[in-house]
Structures are given as structure tokens and as C-alpha cells.
PDB file of C-alpha atoms in Angstrom:
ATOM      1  CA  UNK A   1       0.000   0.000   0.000  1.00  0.00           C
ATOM      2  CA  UNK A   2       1.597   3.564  -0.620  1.00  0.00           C
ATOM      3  CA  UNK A   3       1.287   6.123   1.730  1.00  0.00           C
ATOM      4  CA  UNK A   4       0.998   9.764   1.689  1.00  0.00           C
ATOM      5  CA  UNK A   5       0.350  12.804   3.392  1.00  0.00           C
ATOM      6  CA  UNK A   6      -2.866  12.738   2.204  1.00  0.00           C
ATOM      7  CA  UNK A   7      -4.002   9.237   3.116  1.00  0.00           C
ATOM      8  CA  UNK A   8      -2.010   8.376   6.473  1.00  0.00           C
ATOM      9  CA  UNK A   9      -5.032  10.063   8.808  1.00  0.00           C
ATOM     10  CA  UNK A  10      -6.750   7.894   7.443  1.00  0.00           C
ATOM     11  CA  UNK A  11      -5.150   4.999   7.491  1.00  0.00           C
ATOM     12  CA  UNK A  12      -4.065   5.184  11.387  1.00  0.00           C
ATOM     13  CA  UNK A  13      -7.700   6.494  12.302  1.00  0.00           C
ATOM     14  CA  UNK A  14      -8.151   2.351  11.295  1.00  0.00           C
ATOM     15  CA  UNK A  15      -6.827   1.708  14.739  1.00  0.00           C
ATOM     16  CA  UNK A  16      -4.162  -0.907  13.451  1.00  0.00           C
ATOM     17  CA  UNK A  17      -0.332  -1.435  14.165  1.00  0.00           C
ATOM     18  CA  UNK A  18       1.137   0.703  11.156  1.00  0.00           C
ATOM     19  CA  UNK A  19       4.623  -0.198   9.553  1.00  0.00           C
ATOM     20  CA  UNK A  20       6.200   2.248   7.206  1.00  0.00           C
ATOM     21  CA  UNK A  21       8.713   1.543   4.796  1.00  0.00           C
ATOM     22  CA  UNK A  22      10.304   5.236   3.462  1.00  0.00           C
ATOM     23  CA  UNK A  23      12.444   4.756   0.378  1.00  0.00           C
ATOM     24  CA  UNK A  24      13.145   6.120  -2.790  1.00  0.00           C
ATOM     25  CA  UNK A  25      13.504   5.429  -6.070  1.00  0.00           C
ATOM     26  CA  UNK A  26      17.316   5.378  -6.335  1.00  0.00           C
ATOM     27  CA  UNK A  27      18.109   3.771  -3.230  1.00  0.00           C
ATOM     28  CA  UNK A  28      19.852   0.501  -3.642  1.00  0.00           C
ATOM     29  CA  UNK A  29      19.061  -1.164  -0.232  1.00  0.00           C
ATOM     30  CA  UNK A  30      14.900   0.338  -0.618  1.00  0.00           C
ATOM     31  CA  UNK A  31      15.049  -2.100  -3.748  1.00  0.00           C
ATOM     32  CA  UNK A  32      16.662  -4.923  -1.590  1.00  0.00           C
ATOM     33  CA  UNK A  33      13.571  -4.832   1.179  1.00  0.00           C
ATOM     34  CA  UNK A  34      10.784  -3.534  -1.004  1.00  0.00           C
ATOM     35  CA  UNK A  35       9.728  -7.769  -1.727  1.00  0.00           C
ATOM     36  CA  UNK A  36      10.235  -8.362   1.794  1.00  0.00           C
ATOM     37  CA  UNK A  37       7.812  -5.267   2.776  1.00  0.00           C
ATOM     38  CA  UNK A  38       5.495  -7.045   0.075  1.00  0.00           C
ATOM     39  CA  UNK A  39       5.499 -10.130   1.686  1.00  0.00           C
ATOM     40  CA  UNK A  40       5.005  -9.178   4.835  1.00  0.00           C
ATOM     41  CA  UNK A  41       2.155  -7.009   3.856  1.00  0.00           C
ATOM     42  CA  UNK A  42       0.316  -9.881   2.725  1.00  0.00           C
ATOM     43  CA  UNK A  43       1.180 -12.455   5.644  1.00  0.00           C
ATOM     44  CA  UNK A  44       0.084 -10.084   8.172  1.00  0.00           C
ATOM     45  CA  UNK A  45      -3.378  -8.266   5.871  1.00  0.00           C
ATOM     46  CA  UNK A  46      -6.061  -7.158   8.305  1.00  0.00           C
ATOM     47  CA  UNK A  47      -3.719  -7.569  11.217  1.00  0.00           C
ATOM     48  CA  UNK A  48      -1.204  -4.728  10.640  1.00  0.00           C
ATOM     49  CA  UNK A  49      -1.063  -1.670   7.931  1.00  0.00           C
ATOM     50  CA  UNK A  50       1.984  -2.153   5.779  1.00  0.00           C
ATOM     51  CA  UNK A  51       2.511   0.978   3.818  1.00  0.00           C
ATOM     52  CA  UNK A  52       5.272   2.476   1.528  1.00  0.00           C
ATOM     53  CA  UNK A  53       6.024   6.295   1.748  1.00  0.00           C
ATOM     54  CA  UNK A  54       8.139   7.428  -1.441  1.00  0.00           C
ATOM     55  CA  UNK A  55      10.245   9.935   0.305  1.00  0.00           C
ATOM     56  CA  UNK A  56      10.036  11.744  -3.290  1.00  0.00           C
ATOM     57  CA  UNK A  57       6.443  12.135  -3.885  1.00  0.00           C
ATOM     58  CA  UNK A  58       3.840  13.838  -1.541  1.00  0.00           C
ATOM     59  CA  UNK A  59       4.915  13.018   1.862  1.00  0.00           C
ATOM     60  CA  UNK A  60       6.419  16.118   3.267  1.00  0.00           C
ATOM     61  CA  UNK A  61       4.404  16.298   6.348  1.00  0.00           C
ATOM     62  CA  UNK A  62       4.885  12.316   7.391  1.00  0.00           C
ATOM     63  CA  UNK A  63       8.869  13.080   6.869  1.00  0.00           C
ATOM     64  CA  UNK A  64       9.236  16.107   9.134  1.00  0.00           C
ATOM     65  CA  UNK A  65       6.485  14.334  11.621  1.00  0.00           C
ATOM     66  CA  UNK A  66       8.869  11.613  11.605  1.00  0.00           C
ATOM     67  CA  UNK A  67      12.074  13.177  11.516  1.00  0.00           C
ATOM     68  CA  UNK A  68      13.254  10.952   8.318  1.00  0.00           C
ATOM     69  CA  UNK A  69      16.596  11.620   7.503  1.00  0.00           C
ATOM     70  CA  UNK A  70      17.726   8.158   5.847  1.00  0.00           C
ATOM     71  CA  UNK A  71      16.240   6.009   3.704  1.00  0.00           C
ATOM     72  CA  UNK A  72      15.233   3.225   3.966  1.00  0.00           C
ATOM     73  CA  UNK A  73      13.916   3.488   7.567  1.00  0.00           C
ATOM     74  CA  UNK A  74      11.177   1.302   8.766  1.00  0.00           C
ATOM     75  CA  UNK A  75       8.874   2.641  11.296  1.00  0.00           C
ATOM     76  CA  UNK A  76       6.564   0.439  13.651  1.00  0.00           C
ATOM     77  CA  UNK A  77       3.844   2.061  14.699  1.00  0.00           C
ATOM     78  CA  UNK A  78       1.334   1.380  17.924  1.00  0.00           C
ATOM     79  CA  UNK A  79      -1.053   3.788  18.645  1.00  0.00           C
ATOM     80  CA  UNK A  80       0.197   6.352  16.958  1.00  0.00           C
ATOM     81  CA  UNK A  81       4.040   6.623  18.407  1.00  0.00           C
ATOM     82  CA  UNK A  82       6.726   4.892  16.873  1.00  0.00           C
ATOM     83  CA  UNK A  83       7.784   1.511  18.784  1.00  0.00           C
ATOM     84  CA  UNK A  84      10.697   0.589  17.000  1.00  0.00           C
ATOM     85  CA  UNK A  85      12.836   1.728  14.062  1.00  0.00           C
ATOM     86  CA  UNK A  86      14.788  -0.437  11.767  1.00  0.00           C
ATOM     87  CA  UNK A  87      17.449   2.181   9.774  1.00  0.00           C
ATOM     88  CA  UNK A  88      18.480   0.727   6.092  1.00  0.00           C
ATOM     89  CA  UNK A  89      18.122  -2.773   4.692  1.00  0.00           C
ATOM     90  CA  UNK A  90      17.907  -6.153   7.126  1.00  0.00           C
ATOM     91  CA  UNK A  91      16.665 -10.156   6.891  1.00  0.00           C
ATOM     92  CA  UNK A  92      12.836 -10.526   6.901  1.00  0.00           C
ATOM     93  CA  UNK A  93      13.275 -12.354  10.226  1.00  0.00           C
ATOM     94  CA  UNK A  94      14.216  -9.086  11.511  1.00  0.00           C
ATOM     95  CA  UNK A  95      10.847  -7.331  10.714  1.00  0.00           C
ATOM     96  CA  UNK A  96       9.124 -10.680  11.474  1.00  0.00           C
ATOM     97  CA  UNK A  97      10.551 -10.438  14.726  1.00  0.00           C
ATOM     98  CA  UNK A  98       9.471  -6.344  15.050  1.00  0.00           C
ATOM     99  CA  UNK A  99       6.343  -7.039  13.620  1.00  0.00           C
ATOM    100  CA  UNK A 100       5.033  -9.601  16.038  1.00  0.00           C
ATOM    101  CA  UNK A 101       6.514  -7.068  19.069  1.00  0.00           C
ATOM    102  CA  UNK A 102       3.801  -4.761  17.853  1.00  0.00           C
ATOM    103  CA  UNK A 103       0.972  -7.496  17.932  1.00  0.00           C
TER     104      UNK A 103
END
């Protein structure tokens, strides 16, 4: 799913863990976790919101909300504040793992 700043009030009025994957289009390691964010989306559908925010399009208000200042950088969101962070690329165990934390 791709988040903006025009869709994320939305999104976390929904009352679900959020994860959000910022990247951009030429970043090598975004391309090495965006199948992995993919995946994940679909394991965990209707249990957790996992969202993409392209750092270059329309999401100036969820960067300085979120003080992004590397990409990528995975958020984990539970009621609205950030849990945990993971900064640039790791295993999918590794958001597995962050993912469940959250549940």
C-alpha cells in the first residue's frame, strides 16, 4: 500500500499497528527490502497496515512528523508513536521479529 500525506489520517484512524517503509527510487538497499515489505504485507493483511512512503512524492508532512533523515527506515507504529525503528536494509526475520513485538 503507498502512503501519503494525504491518506495516512486515514489509514491510522483504522486503529491498526502501522509499519512504514520510506524509500526512494534510487536507493539501492529500498530495492533490496521492497519484496520483503510485500510479503510481509500480505502475511500479516487485516492484522497490521503495511505501507510504503516514497520519500520523493507527496509526503512532506509524514517526513518532518517523523524526523526521516535516511532512507530506507522502517517505522513500527502502535497507537500512533513509533515503537521501533529499523534504519536501512535487514533479513525478513528481523521485521518478522518487530512485527510480532507490535501485535
Amino acid at each position: 500500500m503507498n502512503i501519503n500525506d494525504s491518506n495516512y489520517e486515514e489509514i491510522a484512524n483504522q486503529g491498526l499497528p502501522i509499519v512504514l517503509d520510506f524509500w526512494a527510487t534510487w536507493c539501492g538497499p529500498c530495492k533490496m527490502i521492497s519484496p520483503i515489505i510485500e510479503e510481509l504485507s500480505t502475511e500479516y493483511e487485516g492484522k497490521v497496515v503495511v505501507g510504503k512512503v516514497n520519500i520523493e512524492d507527496e509526503a512532506e508532512d509524514l517526513i518532518a512528523e517523523f524526523g526521516i533523515r535516511n532512507v530506507p527506515t522502517v517505522l513500527f507504529i502502535k497507537d500512533g508513536e513509533v515503537v521501533d525503528k529499523v534504519l536501512g536494509a535487514a533479513s525478513k526475520s528481523k521485521f518478522d521479529e518487530k512485527i510480532k513485538a507490535l501485535l
